[in-house]
PDB file of C-alpha atoms and ligand atoms in Angstrom:
ATOM      1  CA  UNK S 516      10.925   2.921  20.086  1.00  0.00           C
ATOM      2  CA  UNK S 517      13.394   4.849  22.257  1.00  0.00           C
ATOM      3  CA  UNK S 518      14.224   8.467  21.258  1.00  0.00           C
ATOM      4  CA  UNK S 519      17.877   7.470  20.804  1.00  0.00           C
ATOM      5  CA  UNK S 520      16.939   4.666  18.362  1.00  0.00           C
ATOM      6  CA  UNK S 521      14.586   6.986  16.467  1.00  0.00           C
ATOM      7  CA  UNK S 522      17.486   9.389  15.895  1.00  0.00           C
ATOM      8  CA  UNK S 523      19.902   6.617  14.891  1.00  0.00           C
ATOM      9  CA  UNK S 524      17.560   5.064  12.335  1.00  0.00           C
ATOM     10  CA  UNK S 525      16.779   8.454  10.792  1.00  0.00           C
ATOM     11  CA  UNK S 526      20.423   9.497  10.519  1.00  0.00           C
ATOM     12  CA  UNK S 527      21.359   6.160   8.965  1.00  0.00           C
ATOM     13  CA  UNK S 528      18.385   6.341   6.551  1.00  0.00           C
ATOM     14  CA  UNK S 529      17.678   2.664   6.880  1.00  0.00           C
ATOM     15  CA  UNK S 530      14.505   1.109   5.495  1.00  0.00           C
ATOM     16  CA  UNK S 531      12.920  -1.950   7.051  1.00  0.00           C
ATOM     17  CA  UNK S 532      11.344  -3.507   3.939  1.00  0.00           C
ATOM     18  CA  UNK S 533      11.057  -3.287   0.147  1.00  0.00           C
ATOM     19  CA  UNK S 534       7.342  -2.612   0.367  1.00  0.00           C
ATOM     20  CA  UNK S 535       6.202   0.724   1.691  1.00  0.00           C
ATOM     21  CA  UNK S 536       4.903  -0.040   5.197  1.00  0.00           C
ATOM     22  CA  UNK S 537       1.158   0.564   4.785  1.00  0.00           C
ATOM     23  CA  UNK S 538      -1.717  -0.503   7.035  1.00  0.00           C
ATOM     24  CA  UNK S 539      -4.482  -2.686   5.562  1.00  0.00           C
ATOM     25  CA  UNK S 540      -6.977   0.140   6.152  1.00  0.00           C
ATOM     26  CA  UNK S 541      -4.737   2.720   4.422  1.00  0.00           C
ATOM     27  CA  UNK S 542      -7.339   3.686   1.822  1.00  0.00           C
ATOM     28  CA  UNK S 543     -10.601   3.172   3.683  1.00  0.00           C
ATOM     29  CA  UNK S 544     -10.977   6.947   3.878  1.00  0.00           C
ATOM     30  CA  UNK S 545     -11.516   9.035   0.753  1.00  0.00           C
ATOM     31  CA  UNK S 546      -8.950  11.652  -0.273  1.00  0.00           C
ATOM     32  CA  UNK S 547     -11.292  14.400   0.915  1.00  0.00           C
ATOM     33  CA  UNK S 548     -11.735  12.778   4.322  1.00  0.00           C
ATOM     34  CA  UNK S 549      -7.956  12.558   4.635  1.00  0.00           C
ATOM     35  CA  UNK S 550      -7.503  16.193   3.601  1.00  0.00           C
ATOM     36  CA  UNK S 551     -10.028  17.305   6.232  1.00  0.00           C
ATOM     37  CA  UNK S 552      -8.344  15.283   8.990  1.00  0.00           C
ATOM     38  CA  UNK S 553      -4.781  16.303   8.064  1.00  0.00           C
ATOM     39  CA  UNK S 554      -5.892  19.928   7.856  1.00  0.00           C
ATOM     40  CA  UNK S 555      -7.086  19.752  11.479  1.00  0.00           C
ATOM     41  CA  UNK S 556      -3.895  18.017  12.640  1.00  0.00           C
ATOM     42  CA  UNK S 557      -1.615  20.484  10.878  1.00  0.00           C
ATOM     43  CA  UNK S 558      -3.598  23.379  12.284  1.00  0.00           C
ATOM     44  CA  UNK S 559      -2.838  21.945  15.748  1.00  0.00           C
ATOM     45  CA  UNK S 560       0.888  21.706  14.918  1.00  0.00           C
ATOM     46  CA  UNK S 561       0.987  25.323  13.754  1.00  0.00           C
ATOM     47  CA  UNK S 562      -0.929  26.327  16.869  1.00  0.00           C
ATOM     48  CA  UNK S 563       1.601  24.525  19.095  1.00  0.00           C
ATOM     49  CA  UNK S 564       4.393  26.419  17.357  1.00  0.00           C
ATOM     50  CA  UNK S 565       2.677  29.593  18.520  1.00  0.00           C
ATOM     51  CA  UNK S 566       1.531  30.793  15.114  1.00  0.00           C
ATOM     52  CA  UNK S 567      -1.522  33.037  14.809  1.00  0.00           C
ATOM     53  CA  UNK S 568      -3.888  31.191  12.495  1.00  0.00           C
ATOM     54  CA  UNK S 569      -6.215  34.167  12.229  1.00  0.00           C
ATOM     55  CA  UNK S 570      -3.528  35.934  10.181  1.00  0.00           C
ATOM     56  CA  UNK S 571      -4.608  36.071   6.527  1.00  0.00           C
ATOM     57  CA  UNK S 572      -1.302  34.702   5.320  1.00  0.00           C
ATOM     58  CA  UNK S 573      -1.464  31.637   7.595  1.00  0.00           C
ATOM     59  CA  UNK S 574      -5.165  30.839   7.781  1.00  0.00           C
ATOM     60  CA  UNK S 575      -5.228  28.833   4.548  1.00  0.00           C
ATOM     61  CA  UNK S 576      -1.960  26.995   5.188  1.00  0.00           C
ATOM     62  CA  UNK S 577      -3.398  23.900   6.963  1.00  0.00           C
ATOM     63  CA  UNK S 578      -5.702  23.248   3.990  1.00  0.00           C
ATOM     64  CA  UNK S 579      -2.959  23.887   1.421  1.00  0.00           C
ATOM     65  CA  UNK S 580      -0.629  21.600   3.354  1.00  0.00           C
ATOM     66  CA  UNK S 581      -3.197  18.782   3.635  1.00  0.00           C
ATOM     67  CA  UNK S 582      -4.130  18.949  -0.045  1.00  0.00           C
ATOM     68  CA  UNK S 583      -0.473  18.979  -1.075  1.00  0.00           C
ATOM     69  CA  UNK S 584       0.245  15.872   1.024  1.00  0.00           C
ATOM     70  CA  UNK S 585      -2.680  13.807  -0.229  1.00  0.00           C
ATOM     71  CA  UNK S 586      -2.956  14.930  -3.863  1.00  0.00           C
ATOM     72  CA  UNK S 587       0.620  15.864  -4.771  1.00  0.00           C
ATOM     73  CA  UNK S 588       3.578  14.788  -2.624  1.00  0.00           C
ATOM     74  CA  UNK S 589       2.129  11.413  -1.590  1.00  0.00           C
ATOM     75  CA  UNK S 590      -0.324  10.505  -4.361  1.00  0.00           C
ATOM     76  CA  UNK S 591       1.927   7.521  -5.092  1.00  0.00           C
ATOM     77  CA  UNK S 592       0.914   5.772  -1.869  1.00  0.00           C
ATOM     78  CA  UNK S 593      -2.410   4.780  -3.379  1.00  0.00           C
ATOM     79  CA  UNK S 594      -2.129   1.814  -5.793  1.00  0.00           C
ATOM     80  CA  UNK S 595      -5.157   3.211  -7.669  1.00  0.00           C
ATOM     81  CA  UNK S 596      -2.905   6.058  -8.810  1.00  0.00           C
ATOM     82  CA  UNK S 597      -0.314   3.783 -10.405  1.00  0.00           C
ATOM     83  CA  UNK S 598      -0.023   4.828 -14.072  1.00  0.00           C
ATOM     84  CA  UNK S 599      -1.181   2.207 -16.509  1.00  0.00           C
ATOM     85  CA  UNK S 600       1.920   0.825 -18.173  1.00  0.00           C
ATOM     86  CA  UNK S 601       0.746  -0.303 -21.581  1.00  0.00           C
ATOM     87  CA  UNK S 602       3.347  -2.443 -23.298  1.00  0.00           C
ATOM     88  CA  UNK S 603       3.621  -3.241 -26.996  1.00  0.00           C
ATOM     89  CA  UNK S 604       4.825  -6.266 -28.841  1.00  0.00           C
ATOM     90  CA  UNK S 605       8.490  -5.847 -29.763  1.00  0.00           C
ATOM     91  CA  UNK S 606       7.769  -6.120 -33.475  1.00  0.00           C
ATOM     92  CA  UNK S 607      11.094  -4.643 -34.608  1.00  0.00           C
ATOM     93  CA  UNK S 608      12.870  -7.359 -32.706  1.00  0.00           C
ATOM     94  CA  UNK S 609      15.048  -4.716 -31.014  1.00  0.00           C
ATOM     95  CA  UNK S 610      17.119  -6.766 -28.581  1.00  0.00           C
ATOM     96  CA  UNK S 611      19.801  -4.290 -27.515  1.00  0.00           C
ATOM     97  CA  UNK S 612      19.883  -2.052 -24.502  1.00  0.00           C
ATOM     98  CA  UNK S 613      17.518   0.904 -24.345  1.00  0.00           C
ATOM     99  CA  UNK S 614      18.374   3.743 -21.942  1.00  0.00           C
ATOM    100  CA  UNK S 615      16.176   6.500 -20.557  1.00  0.00           C
ATOM    101  CA  UNK S 616      18.392   9.162 -18.961  1.00  0.00           C
ATOM    102  CA  UNK S 617      17.900  12.097 -16.586  1.00  0.00           C
ATOM    103  CA  UNK S 618      14.392  11.318 -15.340  1.00  0.00           C
ATOM    104  CA  UNK S 619      13.396  13.764 -12.596  1.00  0.00           C
ATOM    105  CA  UNK S 620      13.141  12.470  -9.057  1.00  0.00           C
ATOM    106  CA  UNK S 621      10.932  14.496  -6.723  1.00  0.00           C
ATOM    107  CA  UNK S 622      10.533  12.467  -3.597  1.00  0.00           C
ATOM    108  CA  UNK S 623      10.442  12.801   0.187  1.00  0.00           C
ATOM    109  CA  UNK S 624      12.508  11.101   2.866  1.00  0.00           C
ATOM    110  CA  UNK S 625      10.307   8.962   5.112  1.00  0.00           C
ATOM    111  CA  UNK S 626      12.452   9.671   8.158  1.00  0.00           C
ATOM    112  CA  UNK S 627      12.198  13.465   8.052  1.00  0.00           C
ATOM    113  CA  UNK S 628       9.502  14.208   5.432  1.00  0.00           C
ATOM    114  CA  UNK S 629      11.908  16.506   3.603  1.00  0.00           C
ATOM    115  CA  UNK S 630      12.535  16.522  -0.174  1.00  0.00           C
ATOM    116  CA  UNK S 631      14.779  14.107  -2.032  1.00  0.00           C
ATOM    117  CA  UNK S 632      15.640  15.696  -5.378  1.00  0.00           C
ATOM    118  CA  UNK S 633      17.626  14.117  -8.162  1.00  0.00           C
ATOM    119  CA  UNK S 634      17.629  12.107 -11.344  1.00  0.00           C
ATOM    120  CA  UNK S 635      17.130   8.494 -12.350  1.00  0.00           C
ATOM    121  CA  UNK S 636      18.619   6.587 -15.278  1.00  0.00           C
ATOM    122  CA  UNK S 637      16.969   3.405 -16.430  1.00  0.00           C
ATOM    123  CA  UNK S 638      18.065   0.792 -18.908  1.00  0.00           C
ATOM    124  CA  UNK S 639      16.479  -2.414 -20.144  1.00  0.00           C
ATOM    125  CA  UNK S 640      16.961  -5.038 -22.789  1.00  0.00           C
ATOM    126  CA  UNK S 641      13.626  -5.838 -24.429  1.00  0.00           C
ATOM    127  CA  UNK S 642      12.426  -9.410 -24.848  1.00  0.00           C
ATOM    128  CA  UNK S 643       8.890  -9.655 -26.307  1.00  0.00           C
ATOM    129  CA  UNK S 644       7.600  -6.428 -24.770  1.00  0.00           C
ATOM    130  CA  UNK S 645       8.506  -2.765 -25.154  1.00  0.00           C
ATOM    131  CA  UNK S 646       7.051   0.182 -23.284  1.00  0.00           C
ATOM    132  CA  UNK S 647       6.208   3.749 -24.326  1.00  0.00           C
ATOM    133  CA  UNK S 648       9.101   5.899 -23.118  1.00  0.00           C
ATOM    134  CA  UNK S 649       7.063   8.456 -21.174  1.00  0.00           C
ATOM    135  CA  UNK S 650       5.545   5.551 -19.209  1.00  0.00           C
ATOM    136  CA  UNK S 651       8.910   4.947 -17.566  1.00  0.00           C
ATOM    137  CA  UNK S 652       8.957   8.583 -16.397  1.00  0.00           C
ATOM    138  CA  UNK S 653       5.424   8.260 -15.062  1.00  0.00           C
ATOM    139  CA  UNK S 654       6.266   5.105 -13.161  1.00  0.00           C
ATOM    140  CA  UNK S 655       9.303   6.779 -11.576  1.00  0.00           C
ATOM    141  CA  UNK S 656       7.118   9.764 -10.633  1.00  0.00           C
ATOM    142  CA  UNK S 657       4.534   7.463  -9.027  1.00  0.00           C
ATOM    143  CA  UNK S 658       7.002   5.587  -6.793  1.00  0.00           C
ATOM    144  CA  UNK S 659       8.828   8.821  -5.933  1.00  0.00           C
ATOM    145  CA  UNK S 660       5.652  10.379  -4.573  1.00  0.00           C
ATOM    146  CA  UNK S 661       5.553   8.449  -1.330  1.00  0.00           C
ATOM    147  CA  UNK S 662       7.537   8.834   1.842  1.00  0.00           C
ATOM    148  CA  UNK S 663      10.663   7.038   0.620  1.00  0.00           C
ATOM    149  CA  UNK S 664      14.101   5.683   1.279  1.00  0.00           C
ATOM    150  CA  UNK S 665      16.291   5.978  -1.818  1.00  0.00           C
ATOM    151  CA  UNK S 666      17.285   2.288  -1.858  1.00  0.00           C
ATOM    152  CA  UNK S 667      13.647   1.235  -1.701  1.00  0.00           C
ATOM    153  CA  UNK S 668      12.648   3.694  -4.433  1.00  0.00           C
ATOM    154  CA  UNK S 669      15.299   2.125  -6.681  1.00  0.00           C
ATOM    155  CA  UNK S 670      14.035  -1.403  -5.936  1.00  0.00           C
ATOM    156  CA  UNK S 671      10.345  -0.593  -6.338  1.00  0.00           C
ATOM    157  CA  UNK S 672      10.953   0.920  -9.789  1.00  0.00           C
ATOM    158  CA  UNK S 673      13.125  -2.054 -10.790  1.00  0.00           C
ATOM    159  CA  UNK S 674      10.605  -4.715  -9.706  1.00  0.00           C
ATOM    160  CA  UNK S 675       7.666  -2.984 -11.371  1.00  0.00           C
ATOM    161  CA  UNK S 676       9.535  -2.567 -14.681  1.00  0.00           C
ATOM    162  CA  UNK S 677      10.737  -6.171 -14.571  1.00  0.00           C
ATOM    163  CA  UNK S 678       7.121  -7.322 -14.142  1.00  0.00           C
ATOM    164  CA  UNK S 679       5.699  -4.975 -16.794  1.00  0.00           C
ATOM    165  CA  UNK S 680       8.401  -5.763 -19.371  1.00  0.00           C
ATOM    166  CA  UNK S 681       8.496  -9.478 -18.524  1.00  0.00           C
ATOM    167  CA  UNK S 682      12.284  -9.496 -18.285  1.00  0.00           C
ATOM    168  CA  UNK S 683      14.849  -9.437 -15.511  1.00  0.00           C
ATOM    169  CA  UNK S 684      17.170  -7.356 -17.718  1.00  0.00           C
ATOM    170  CA  UNK S 685      16.525  -3.970 -16.121  1.00  0.00           C
ATOM    171  CA  UNK S 686      18.843  -1.524 -14.338  1.00  0.00           C
ATOM    172  CA  UNK S 687      17.939   1.542 -12.273  1.00  0.00           C
ATOM    173  CA  UNK S 688      20.403   4.180 -11.065  1.00  0.00           C
ATOM    174  CA  UNK S 689      19.347   7.118  -8.912  1.00  0.00           C
ATOM    175  CA  UNK S 690      21.476  10.063  -7.881  1.00  0.00           C
ATOM    176  CA  UNK S 691      19.803  12.415  -5.445  1.00  0.00           C
ATOM    177  CA  UNK S 692      20.295  15.083  -2.836  1.00  0.00           C
ATOM    178  CA  UNK S 693      18.487  14.724   0.481  1.00  0.00           C
ATOM    179  CA  UNK S 694      17.370  17.948   2.118  1.00  0.00           C
ATOM    180  CA  UNK S 695      17.521  16.205   5.493  1.00  0.00           C
ATOM    181  CA  UNK S 696      21.280  15.934   4.928  1.00  0.00           C
ATOM    182  CA  UNK S 697      21.764  19.431   3.471  1.00  0.00           C
ATOM    183  CA  UNK S 698      19.368  21.512   5.608  1.00  0.00           C
ATOM    184  CA  UNK S 699      19.576  19.863   9.004  1.00  0.00           C
ATOM    185  CA  UNK S 700      21.786  17.355  10.824  1.00  0.00           C
ATOM    186  CA  UNK S 701      25.231  17.409   9.189  1.00  0.00           C
ATOM    187  CA  UNK S 702      24.105  20.277   6.841  1.00  0.00           C
ATOM    188  CA  UNK S 703      26.239  19.065   3.956  1.00  0.00           C
ATOM    189  CA  UNK S 704      25.220  21.071   0.890  1.00  0.00           C
ATOM    190  CA  UNK S 705      27.323  19.230  -1.682  1.00  0.00           C
ATOM    191  CA  UNK S 706      27.046  15.502  -1.114  1.00  0.00           C
ATOM    192  CA  UNK S 707      24.613  13.359  -3.044  1.00  0.00           C
ATOM    193  CA  UNK S 708      23.648   9.704  -2.854  1.00  0.00           C
ATOM    194  CA  UNK S 709      23.796   7.193  -5.688  1.00  0.00           C
ATOM    195  CA  UNK S 710      21.948   3.891  -5.582  1.00  0.00           C
ATOM    196  CA  UNK S 711      21.831   1.139  -8.181  1.00  0.00           C
ATOM    197  CA  UNK S 712      19.665  -1.950  -8.545  1.00  0.00           C
ATOM    198  CA  UNK S 713      19.696  -4.413 -11.425  1.00  0.00           C
ATOM    199  CA  UNK S 714      18.915  -7.934 -12.499  1.00  0.00           C
ATOM    200  CA  UNK S 715      19.320 -10.404 -15.365  1.00  0.00           C
ATOM    201  CA  UNK S 716      22.023  -9.528 -17.910  1.00  0.00           C
ATOM    202  CA  UNK S 717      23.059  -6.457 -15.933  1.00  0.00           C
ATOM    203  CA  UNK S 718      24.641  -8.761 -13.353  1.00  0.00           C
ATOM    204  CA  UNK S 719      27.396  -9.183 -15.981  1.00  0.00           C
ATOM    205  CA  UNK S 720      29.974  -6.397 -15.400  1.00  0.00           C
ATOM    206  CA  UNK S 721      30.367  -5.861 -19.156  1.00  0.00           C
ATOM    207  CA  UNK S 722      26.653  -5.172 -19.659  1.00  0.00           C
ATOM    208  CA  UNK S 723      26.509  -2.983 -16.586  1.00  0.00           C
ATOM    209  CA  UNK S 724      29.580  -0.999 -17.632  1.00  0.00           C
ATOM    210  CA  UNK S 725      28.219  -0.272 -21.097  1.00  0.00           C
ATOM    211  CA  UNK S 726      25.082   1.138 -19.414  1.00  0.00           C
ATOM    212  CA  UNK S 727      27.168   3.203 -16.987  1.00  0.00           C
ATOM    213  CA  UNK S 728      29.224   4.565 -19.890  1.00  0.00           C
ATOM    214  CA  UNK S 729      26.049   5.743 -21.645  1.00  0.00           C
ATOM    215  CA  UNK S 730      24.734   7.604 -18.613  1.00  0.00           C
ATOM    216  CA  UNK S 731      28.113   9.151 -17.761  1.00  0.00           C
TER     217      UNK S 731
HETATM  218 ZN1   ZN Z 658      15.875  11.948   6.042  1.00  0.00          ZN
END
């Protein structure tokens, strides 16, 4: 790709697919093997920047960085880390909308590897299945912890919940600030981005509006 196109795609924050682009061999290496390799690579980056890695304050940084990438910021790349979403039979017959508000989003932009910070609101209308509430938060956390594009994050959470709950009647709204917009490039400190994905009953404006009123 040409340098000009690289810049354009990053500034526009465009994703190429709903699935996170992963290679088939993405998890052939163990986490520890990845940490060791990334540690070496990041050491080289710091070295290129002219930093003195024999300094006590810097010497442990490549390891800390590598461990943070594999075990924390990007643990959600590995499907083995997907939280188990146990569902229960909807024995109360609750068939109205259920809303989970203000779920933390801690993600990273895949174009600049800088934080995306915000909140998600999720609503669904149960059919035969209901889910433990904290499981929704865990699922959001899992998909957020990959290099992301906000639109894709919204869609990945929606699809997974639709599958787990066996209903199309799910809506996901995310409002987030992108550090790549506030700390570099245009350096806009105030703007935020809102994305919304939904299916089933939420296609009806009335249903969607009653959800939006609740999260207002
Ligand atoms: Zn970015």
